[in-house]
């Protein structure tokens, strides 16, 4: 029997040791892989629970009651299928019988045809031919003043100027007056239908029990009310859109401009290093601190004192500093550091060879930045900008501090208007004692998530599109 030489034995021992180490490393890699997979599964479960909870509250079973049953108004045909004249006749008959019916009819005409902000002096002093110039109206009321119109004449103005669906919504809101006294979640409806039916019939005999979605077009397009069965999100959506657009106009030029200066023009010194450190620290400051800064600077100093953000310097006297402009400036401060940092990273990632090639053909520094660096860094810049805006859309604390309202009944119509936004409305509804407001808040959450998903999808699509263009170039 031959014995292996010492060199062979040493090699075998080394291979055995290496094999054991390899198995250990592979086992460690599998453990970490399992941990990473577990983290992904945990995040996915959390996301599913979040969406499941929201959807469980947004859909469900309700008891719906009416002040006037629909069958009483139209026994032979569904109300939504009636013509404008038939719906107008229902409104006219109902308002004529009410003590303050004519006042309500005037409010409907004013709000839907003339605007809530119309000058009261015009409303009381000018004839219909002047108030409704360019609109259709019955000839016999041309010389009458608004206060002289009867209920049938007011309803005729509505019939001639708005659609059948709008008239139907008026009938539903003012005549039918639907109410939801009790509701159950989706899971309760699926698993406990018999119990719900028995309980509802005992409490509300003869009333309709039905499946109901709290999210609908009527919810998105209706004004805010104190009743969860009729309230809407329109004012908050309009305020969110106003603030988002104005924030884009303010923050994008400043953020990208600052990033270009720091990366392409500023000399590397202690000052620029300090400046970049400050910017990175500002990105981590709690949002409510920005709200306090916005309150002191934009609401009080530039608003109540200087008259800029409240519009006083432009002749507007009916607002204070708690306006859309103040909110947008505050949101711009909040996301500006994030935009600067993301834009810097995108510009820094542009290959130096592109700059050198541009300089080589005689381009100036500005031409190089504008025609070479920015187009090459645009995918990363756009991604950072849109994700920053998505953060701004979901903020509540800073907007509450600078004056966001929890109950607003008039649509914002300028940058100097009072405002509400979707997160503030969600916060307000979840604080209400009426349990139906939790269902309404769930519908508002879905609306907000839809906006956020749209912004995130836009970031992905734009990044891919510009990346393809650059690769094609």
Coordinates of C-alpha atoms in Angstrom, one line a residue:
X1 CA 0.0 0.0 0.0
X2 CA 1.4 3.3 -1.1
X3 CA 1.3 6.4 1.0
X4 CA 0.6 9.8 -0.6
X5 CA 3.4 12.2 -0.6
X6 CA 3.3 15.1 1.9
X7 CA 2.6 17.6 -0.9
X8 CA -0.4 15.6 -2.1
X9 CA -1.8 15.3 1.4
X10 CA -1.4 19.0 1.9
X11 CA -3.2 19.6 -1.4
X12 CA -6.0 17.3 -0.3
X13 CA -6.4 19.0 3.1
X14 CA -6.4 22.4 1.4
X15 CA -9.2 21.2 -1.0
X16 CA -11.2 19.7 1.9
X17 CA -10.9 22.9 3.8
X18 CA -11.8 25.0 0.8
X19 CA -14.8 22.7 0.2
X20 CA -16.0 23.2 3.8
X21 CA -15.6 27.0 3.5
X22 CA -17.5 26.9 0.2
X23 CA -20.3 25.0 1.8
X24 CA -20.4 27.4 4.7
X25 CA -20.5 30.4 2.3
X26 CA -23.2 28.8 0.2
X27 CA -25.2 28.1 3.4
X28 CA -24.7 31.7 4.5
X29 CA -25.8 32.9 1.1
X30 CA -28.9 30.8 1.2
X31 CA -29.8 32.1 4.7
X32 CA -29.4 35.7 3.6
X33 CA -31.4 34.9 0.4
X34 CA -34.2 33.5 2.7
X35 CA -34.1 36.7 4.8
X36 CA -34.3 38.9 1.8
X37 CA -37.2 36.8 0.5
X38 CA -38.9 37.0 3.9
X39 CA -38.5 40.8 3.8
X40 CA -40.2 41.0 0.4
X41 CA -43.0 38.7 1.5
X42 CA -43.5 40.7 4.7
X43 CA -43.7 43.9 2.7
X44 CA -46.1 42.3 0.3
X45 CA -48.3 41.0 3.1
X46 CA -48.4 44.5 4.6
X47 CA -49.4 46.0 1.3
X48 CA -52.1 43.4 0.8
X49 CA -53.4 44.1 4.3
X50 CA -53.4 47.8 3.7
X51 CA -55.3 47.5 0.4
X52 CA -57.6 44.9 1.9
X53 CA -58.5 47.1 4.8
X54 CA -59.2 50.0 2.6
X55 CA -61.3 48.0 0.1
X56 CA -63.2 46.3 3.0
X57 CA -64.3 49.7 4.2
X58 CA -64.9 51.2 0.7
X59 CA -67.4 48.4 -0.3
X60 CA -70.1 47.0 1.8
X61 CA -73.8 46.7 2.7
X62 CA -75.9 49.7 3.6
X63 CA -79.5 50.6 4.5
X64 CA -80.6 53.4 2.3
X65 CA -83.6 55.6 3.2
X66 CA -85.3 58.4 1.2
X67 CA -87.2 61.5 2.3
X68 CA -89.4 60.9 -0.8
X69 CA -89.4 57.4 -2.3
X70 CA -88.3 57.3 -6.0
X71 CA -91.4 55.2 -6.9
X72 CA -93.6 58.1 -5.6
X73 CA -92.0 60.5 -8.1
X74 CA -91.9 58.2 -11.1
X75 CA -94.0 55.0 -10.6
X76 CA -93.6 53.7 -14.2
X77 CA -90.0 54.6 -15.1
X78 CA -86.6 54.9 -13.5
X79 CA -85.8 58.5 -12.5
X80 CA -82.5 58.4 -14.3
X81 CA -84.3 57.8 -17.6
X82 CA -86.6 60.8 -17.3
X83 CA -86.2 63.7 -19.7
X84 CA -85.0 67.2 -18.7
X85 CA -88.6 68.5 -18.8
X86 CA -89.8 65.7 -16.5
X87 CA -87.0 66.2 -14.0
X88 CA -87.5 69.9 -14.1
X89 CA -91.2 69.4 -13.4
X90 CA -90.3 67.3 -10.3
X91 CA -88.0 70.0 -9.0
X92 CA -90.5 72.8 -9.8
X93 CA -93.4 70.9 -8.0
X94 CA -91.2 70.1 -5.0
X95 CA -89.8 73.6 -4.5
X96 CA -93.2 75.2 -5.0
X97 CA -94.5 73.3 -2.0
X98 CA -91.6 74.0 0.3
X99 CA -91.6 77.0 2.7
X100 CA -88.1 78.1 1.5
X101 CA -88.2 76.3 -1.8
X102 CA -87.7 79.5 -3.9
X103 CA -84.5 80.3 -1.9
X104 CA -83.1 76.9 -2.7
X105 CA -84.0 77.2 -6.3
X106 CA -82.2 80.5 -6.5
X107 CA -79.1 79.0 -4.9
X108 CA -79.1 76.2 -7.5
X109 CA -79.4 78.6 -10.4
X110 CA -76.7 80.9 -8.9
X111 CA -74.2 78.1 -8.1
X112 CA -74.6 76.1 -11.3
X113 CA -75.1 78.9 -13.9
X114 CA -73.7 82.2 -12.5
X115 CA -71.0 81.0 -10.0
X116 CA -70.9 81.3 -6.2
X117 CA -68.6 84.3 -6.4
X118 CA -70.9 86.5 -8.4
X119 CA -71.3 90.1 -7.2
X120 CA -74.5 90.4 -5.2
X121 CA -75.1 93.8 -6.6
X122 CA -75.2 92.3 -10.1
X123 CA -77.5 89.6 -8.9
X124 CA -80.0 92.0 -7.5
X125 CA -79.7 94.9 -10.0
X126 CA -79.2 93.5 -13.5
X127 CA -81.9 91.9 -15.7
X128 CA -81.7 88.3 -16.7
X129 CA -80.7 89.3 -20.3
X130 CA -77.5 90.8 -18.8
X131 CA -76.8 88.1 -16.2
X132 CA -77.3 85.3 -18.7
X133 CA -75.7 87.0 -21.7
X134 CA -74.5 84.3 -24.1
X135 CA -76.7 81.6 -22.4
X136 CA -80.1 80.2 -23.3
X137 CA -83.1 81.5 -21.3
X138 CA -86.8 81.8 -21.9
X139 CA -87.6 85.1 -23.7
X140 CA -90.4 86.0 -21.3
X141 CA -87.9 86.5 -18.4
X142 CA -85.4 88.6 -20.2
X143 CA -86.3 91.9 -18.5
X144 CA -87.0 90.4 -15.1
X145 CA -84.5 90.7 -12.3
X146 CA -83.2 87.6 -10.6
X147 CA -85.2 88.2 -7.4
X148 CA -88.4 88.5 -9.4
X149 CA -88.3 85.0 -10.9
X150 CA -90.8 82.4 -9.7
X151 CA -89.8 78.8 -9.0
X152 CA -91.0 77.5 -12.4
X153 CA -89.0 80.2 -14.2
X154 CA -85.9 79.4 -12.1
X155 CA -86.2 75.7 -13.0
X156 CA -86.7 76.7 -16.7
X157 CA -83.3 78.4 -16.6
X158 CA -81.8 75.2 -15.2
X159 CA -83.5 73.1 -17.9
X160 CA -82.2 75.2 -20.7
X161 CA -78.6 75.3 -19.5
X162 CA -77.5 72.1 -17.8
X163 CA -77.6 68.4 -18.8
X164 CA -80.1 65.7 -17.9
X165 CA -77.6 64.0 -15.6
X166 CA -77.1 67.2 -13.6
X167 CA -80.8 67.7 -13.2
X168 CA -81.1 64.1 -12.1
X169 CA -78.4 64.7 -9.4
X170 CA -80.3 67.7 -8.2
X171 CA -83.5 65.6 -7.9
X172 CA -81.6 63.0 -5.9
X173 CA -80.0 65.5 -3.6
X174 CA -82.8 68.0 -3.0
X175 CA -85.9 65.8 -3.5
X176 CA -85.1 62.2 -2.7
X177 CA -82.5 63.2 0.0
X178 CA -81.0 59.7 0.4
X179 CA -79.5 58.8 3.7
X180 CA -77.5 55.9 4.9
X181 CA -78.3 55.4 8.6
X182 CA -76.2 52.2 9.0
X183 CA -73.5 50.4 7.0
X184 CA -71.5 47.2 7.2
X185 CA -68.1 46.3 5.7
X186 CA -67.5 44.0 2.7
X187 CA -66.5 41.0 4.8
X188 CA -69.4 41.4 7.1
X189 CA -71.7 41.5 4.1
X190 CA -70.2 38.4 2.6
X191 CA -70.1 36.2 5.8
X192 CA -73.0 37.6 7.9
X193 CA -75.7 38.6 5.3
X194 CA -78.5 36.9 7.1
X195 CA -77.7 38.6 10.4
X196 CA -77.4 42.0 8.7
X197 CA -80.7 41.5 6.9
X198 CA -82.5 40.5 10.2
X199 CA -80.9 43.5 12.1
X200 CA -81.8 46.0 9.3
X201 CA -85.4 44.9 9.0
X202 CA -85.8 45.2 12.7
X203 CA -84.3 48.7 12.9
X204 CA -85.5 50.0 9.5
X205 CA -88.6 48.1 8.4
X206 CA -89.4 48.4 4.7
X207 CA -86.2 50.2 3.8
X208 CA -83.8 49.0 1.1
X209 CA -80.8 46.9 2.0
X210 CA -78.1 46.8 -0.8
X211 CA -74.5 46.5 -1.7
X212 CA -72.9 49.9 -2.0
X213 CA -69.6 51.3 -3.2
X214 CA -68.6 54.5 -1.4
X215 CA -66.3 55.4 -4.3
X216 CA -68.2 56.7 -7.3
X217 CA -68.1 59.5 -9.8
X218 CA -70.7 61.3 -7.7
X219 CA -68.3 61.1 -4.8
X220 CA -65.4 62.5 -6.8
X221 CA -67.4 65.3 -8.4
X222 CA -69.7 66.4 -5.5
X223 CA -69.1 69.2 -3.0
X224 CA -68.3 68.6 0.6
X225 CA -71.3 68.2 3.0
X226 CA -71.8 67.2 6.6
X227 CA -73.6 64.0 5.6
X228 CA -71.5 60.9 4.7
X229 CA -74.1 59.6 2.2
X230 CA -73.9 62.8 0.1
X231 CA -70.5 64.3 0.7
X232 CA -67.9 64.6 -2.0
X233 CA -64.2 65.2 -2.6
X234 CA -64.3 67.8 -5.4
X235 CA -63.0 70.7 -3.4
X236 CA -60.1 68.7 -2.0
X237 CA -59.2 67.3 -5.4
X238 CA -59.3 70.8 -7.0
X239 CA -57.1 72.1 -4.1
X240 CA -54.6 69.2 -4.5
X241 CA -54.3 69.9 -8.3
X242 CA -53.8 73.6 -7.8
X243 CA -51.1 73.1 -5.2
X244 CA -49.4 70.3 -7.2
X245 CA -49.2 72.5 -10.4
X246 CA -48.0 75.5 -8.6
X247 CA -45.4 73.5 -6.7
X248 CA -44.1 72.1 -10.0
X249 CA -43.8 75.5 -11.4
X250 CA -41.8 76.8 -8.4
X251 CA -39.7 73.8 -7.4
X252 CA -38.5 72.3 -10.7
X253 CA -36.7 75.3 -12.1
X254 CA -35.2 76.1 -8.7
X255 CA -34.2 72.5 -7.9
X256 CA -32.7 71.6 -11.3
X257 CA -31.0 75.1 -11.6
X258 CA -29.4 74.6 -8.2
X259 CA -28.2 71.1 -9.1
X260 CA -26.7 72.4 -12.4
X261 CA -24.9 75.2 -10.6
X262 CA -23.4 72.9 -7.9
X263 CA -22.3 70.2 -10.4
X264 CA -21.2 72.2 -13.4
X265 CA -20.3 75.7 -12.3
X266 CA -19.5 75.9 -8.6
X267 CA -15.8 75.4 -7.6
X268 CA -15.2 72.7 -5.1
X269 CA -14.5 74.5 -1.9
X270 CA -15.5 74.5 1.8
X271 CA -18.5 76.6 1.0
X272 CA -19.9 74.3 -1.6
X273 CA -19.2 71.3 0.6
X274 CA -21.0 73.0 3.5
X275 CA -23.9 73.9 1.1
X276 CA -24.3 70.3 -0.1
X277 CA -24.2 69.1 3.5
X278 CA -26.9 71.5 4.5
X279 CA -29.1 70.5 1.5
X280 CA -28.8 66.8 2.4
X281 CA -29.7 67.5 6.0
X282 CA -32.7 69.6 4.9
X283 CA -34.0 66.5 3.0
X284 CA -34.4 64.7 6.3
X285 CA -36.1 67.5 8.3
X286 CA -39.6 66.5 9.5
X287 CA -42.3 68.0 7.3
X288 CA -44.1 69.7 10.1
X289 CA -41.0 71.9 10.6
X290 CA -41.5 73.1 7.0
X291 CA -45.1 73.8 7.9
X292 CA -44.0 76.1 10.8
X293 CA -41.5 77.8 8.5
X294 CA -44.3 78.3 5.9
X295 CA -46.6 79.7 8.6
X296 CA -44.0 82.3 9.8
X297 CA -42.6 83.2 6.4
X298 CA -45.3 82.8 3.7
X299 CA -48.6 83.2 5.8
X300 CA -47.6 85.9 8.2
X301 CA -44.6 87.8 6.8
X302 CA -45.4 87.7 3.1
X303 CA -49.1 87.3 3.6
X304 CA -50.6 89.2 6.5
X305 CA -47.8 91.8 6.7
X306 CA -46.5 92.2 3.1
X307 CA -49.8 91.4 1.4
X308 CA -48.1 89.2 -1.3
X309 CA -49.4 85.7 -0.7
X310 CA -52.8 86.9 0.3
X311 CA -53.2 88.9 -2.9
X312 CA -53.6 92.3 -1.2
X313 CA -51.0 93.9 -3.5
X314 CA -53.0 92.7 -6.4
X315 CA -56.3 94.3 -5.1
X316 CA -57.7 91.1 -3.4
X317 CA -59.1 92.0 0.0
X318 CA -61.2 89.0 1.1
X319 CA -58.4 86.6 2.0
X320 CA -55.7 86.2 4.5
X321 CA -52.3 84.6 4.1
X322 CA -53.6 81.0 4.3
X323 CA -53.9 80.5 0.6
X324 CA -52.9 78.1 -2.1
X325 CA -49.9 80.2 -2.9
X326 CA -48.6 79.9 0.7
X327 CA -49.2 76.2 0.6
X328 CA -47.4 75.7 -2.7
X329 CA -44.4 77.7 -1.5
X330 CA -44.2 75.6 1.6
X331 CA -44.5 72.3 -0.4
X332 CA -41.8 73.6 -2.7
X333 CA -39.4 74.2 0.2
X334 CA -40.2 70.6 1.4
X335 CA -39.3 68.8 -1.8
X336 CA -36.6 71.2 -3.1
X337 CA -33.7 69.4 -1.3
X338 CA -34.9 66.1 -2.7
X339 CA -35.1 67.4 -6.2
X340 CA -31.6 69.0 -5.9
X341 CA -30.0 65.8 -4.6
X342 CA -31.7 63.6 -7.2
X343 CA -30.8 66.0 -10.0
X344 CA -27.2 66.2 -8.8
X345 CA -26.9 62.4 -8.9
X346 CA -28.4 62.3 -12.4
X347 CA -26.1 65.0 -13.7
X348 CA -23.1 63.4 -11.9
X349 CA -23.9 60.0 -13.7
X350 CA -23.5 61.6 -17.1
X351 CA -20.2 60.3 -18.6
X352 CA -17.4 62.8 -18.7
X353 CA -16.6 61.8 -22.2
X354 CA -19.9 63.4 -23.4
X355 CA -18.8 66.7 -21.9
X356 CA -15.3 66.4 -23.4
X357 CA -16.8 65.6 -26.8
X358 CA -19.0 68.7 -26.6
X359 CA -16.1 70.9 -25.6
X360 CA -14.0 69.3 -28.4
X361 CA -16.4 70.6 -31.1
X362 CA -16.3 74.1 -29.7
X363 CA -19.4 74.2 -27.5
X364 CA -19.5 76.6 -24.5
X365 CA -20.2 75.4 -21.0
X366 CA -23.8 76.5 -21.2
X367 CA -24.3 74.8 -24.6
X368 CA -22.7 71.6 -23.2
X369 CA -25.0 71.7 -20.1
X370 CA -28.2 72.5 -22.2
X371 CA -27.6 70.2 -25.2
X372 CA -25.6 67.3 -23.7
X373 CA -25.7 67.0 -19.9
X374 CA -29.4 67.8 -19.3
X375 CA -30.7 65.5 -22.0
X376 CA -28.5 62.6 -20.8
X377 CA -29.4 63.1 -17.2
X378 CA -33.1 63.8 -17.9
X379 CA -34.4 60.2 -17.1
X380 CA -32.9 60.4 -13.6
X381 CA -34.0 64.0 -13.0
X382 CA -37.6 63.3 -14.0
X383 CA -37.8 60.2 -11.8
X384 CA -36.6 62.3 -8.8
X385 CA -39.0 65.1 -9.5
X386 CA -42.1 63.0 -9.9
X387 CA -41.3 60.9 -6.8
X388 CA -40.8 64.2 -4.9
X389 CA -44.2 65.4 -6.1
X390 CA -45.7 62.1 -5.0
X391 CA -44.4 62.8 -1.5
X392 CA -45.9 66.3 -1.6
X393 CA -49.3 65.0 -2.6
X394 CA -49.4 62.8 0.5
X395 CA -48.4 65.4 3.0
X396 CA -50.8 66.6 5.7
X397 CA -49.0 68.2 8.6
X398 CA -47.4 71.2 6.8
X399 CA -50.6 72.0 5.0
X400 CA -52.6 71.9 8.3
X401 CA -50.1 74.3 9.8
X402 CA -50.3 76.8 7.0
X403 CA -54.1 76.8 7.0
X404 CA -55.6 73.9 5.1
X405 CA -59.3 73.7 5.9
X406 CA -61.1 70.5 6.9
X407 CA -64.5 71.8 5.6
X408 CA -64.6 73.9 2.4
X409 CA -67.8 74.4 0.4
X410 CA -66.4 76.6 -2.4
X411 CA -64.1 75.4 -5.2
X412 CA -60.7 77.2 -5.2
X413 CA -60.6 79.5 -8.2
X414 CA -57.2 81.2 -7.9
X415 CA -53.8 80.9 -6.2
X416 CA -55.2 83.3 -3.5
X417 CA -58.1 81.0 -2.6
X418 CA -58.6 79.1 0.6
X419 CA -57.9 75.4 0.2
X420 CA -58.3 71.9 1.3
X421 CA -56.4 68.8 0.0
X422 CA -57.2 65.1 0.0
X423 CA -54.9 64.1 2.9
X424 CA -56.5 66.8 5.1
X425 CA -59.9 65.6 4.2
X426 CA -59.0 62.0 5.0
X427 CA -57.7 63.1 8.4
X428 CA -60.9 65.1 9.1
X429 CA -63.2 62.2 8.1
X430 CA -61.3 59.6 10.2
X431 CA -61.8 61.9 13.2
X432 CA -65.6 62.1 12.8
X433 CA -67.8 60.1 15.4
X434 CA -70.2 59.0 12.6
X435 CA -68.9 55.5 11.5
X436 CA -70.0 56.1 7.9
X437 CA -67.2 58.7 7.6
X438 CA -64.7 55.9 7.9
X439 CA -66.2 54.4 4.7
X440 CA -66.0 57.8 3.0
X441 CA -62.3 58.2 4.1
X442 CA -61.6 54.8 2.6
X443 CA -62.9 56.1 -0.8
X444 CA -60.7 59.2 -0.4
X445 CA -57.7 57.0 0.3
X446 CA -58.3 55.0 -2.9
X447 CA -58.5 58.4 -4.8
X448 CA -55.2 59.5 -3.3
X449 CA -53.5 56.1 -4.0
X450 CA -54.7 56.4 -7.6
X451 CA -53.0 59.8 -7.9
X452 CA -49.8 58.5 -6.3
X453 CA -49.8 55.4 -8.5
X454 CA -50.3 57.6 -11.6
X455 CA -47.3 59.7 -10.6
X456 CA -45.1 56.7 -10.0
X457 CA -46.2 55.1 -13.3
X458 CA -45.4 58.4 -15.1
X459 CA -41.9 58.3 -13.5
X460 CA -41.3 54.8 -14.8
X461 CA -42.7 55.5 -18.3
X462 CA -40.9 58.7 -18.8
X463 CA -37.6 57.2 -17.5
X464 CA -37.9 54.3 -19.9
X465 CA -38.9 56.5 -22.9
X466 CA -36.0 58.9 -22.5
X467 CA -33.6 56.1 -21.8
X468 CA -34.6 54.5 -25.1
X469 CA -34.1 57.7 -26.9
X470 CA -30.6 58.1 -25.5
X471 CA -29.7 54.6 -26.4
X472 CA -31.1 55.1 -29.9
X473 CA -29.0 58.3 -30.2

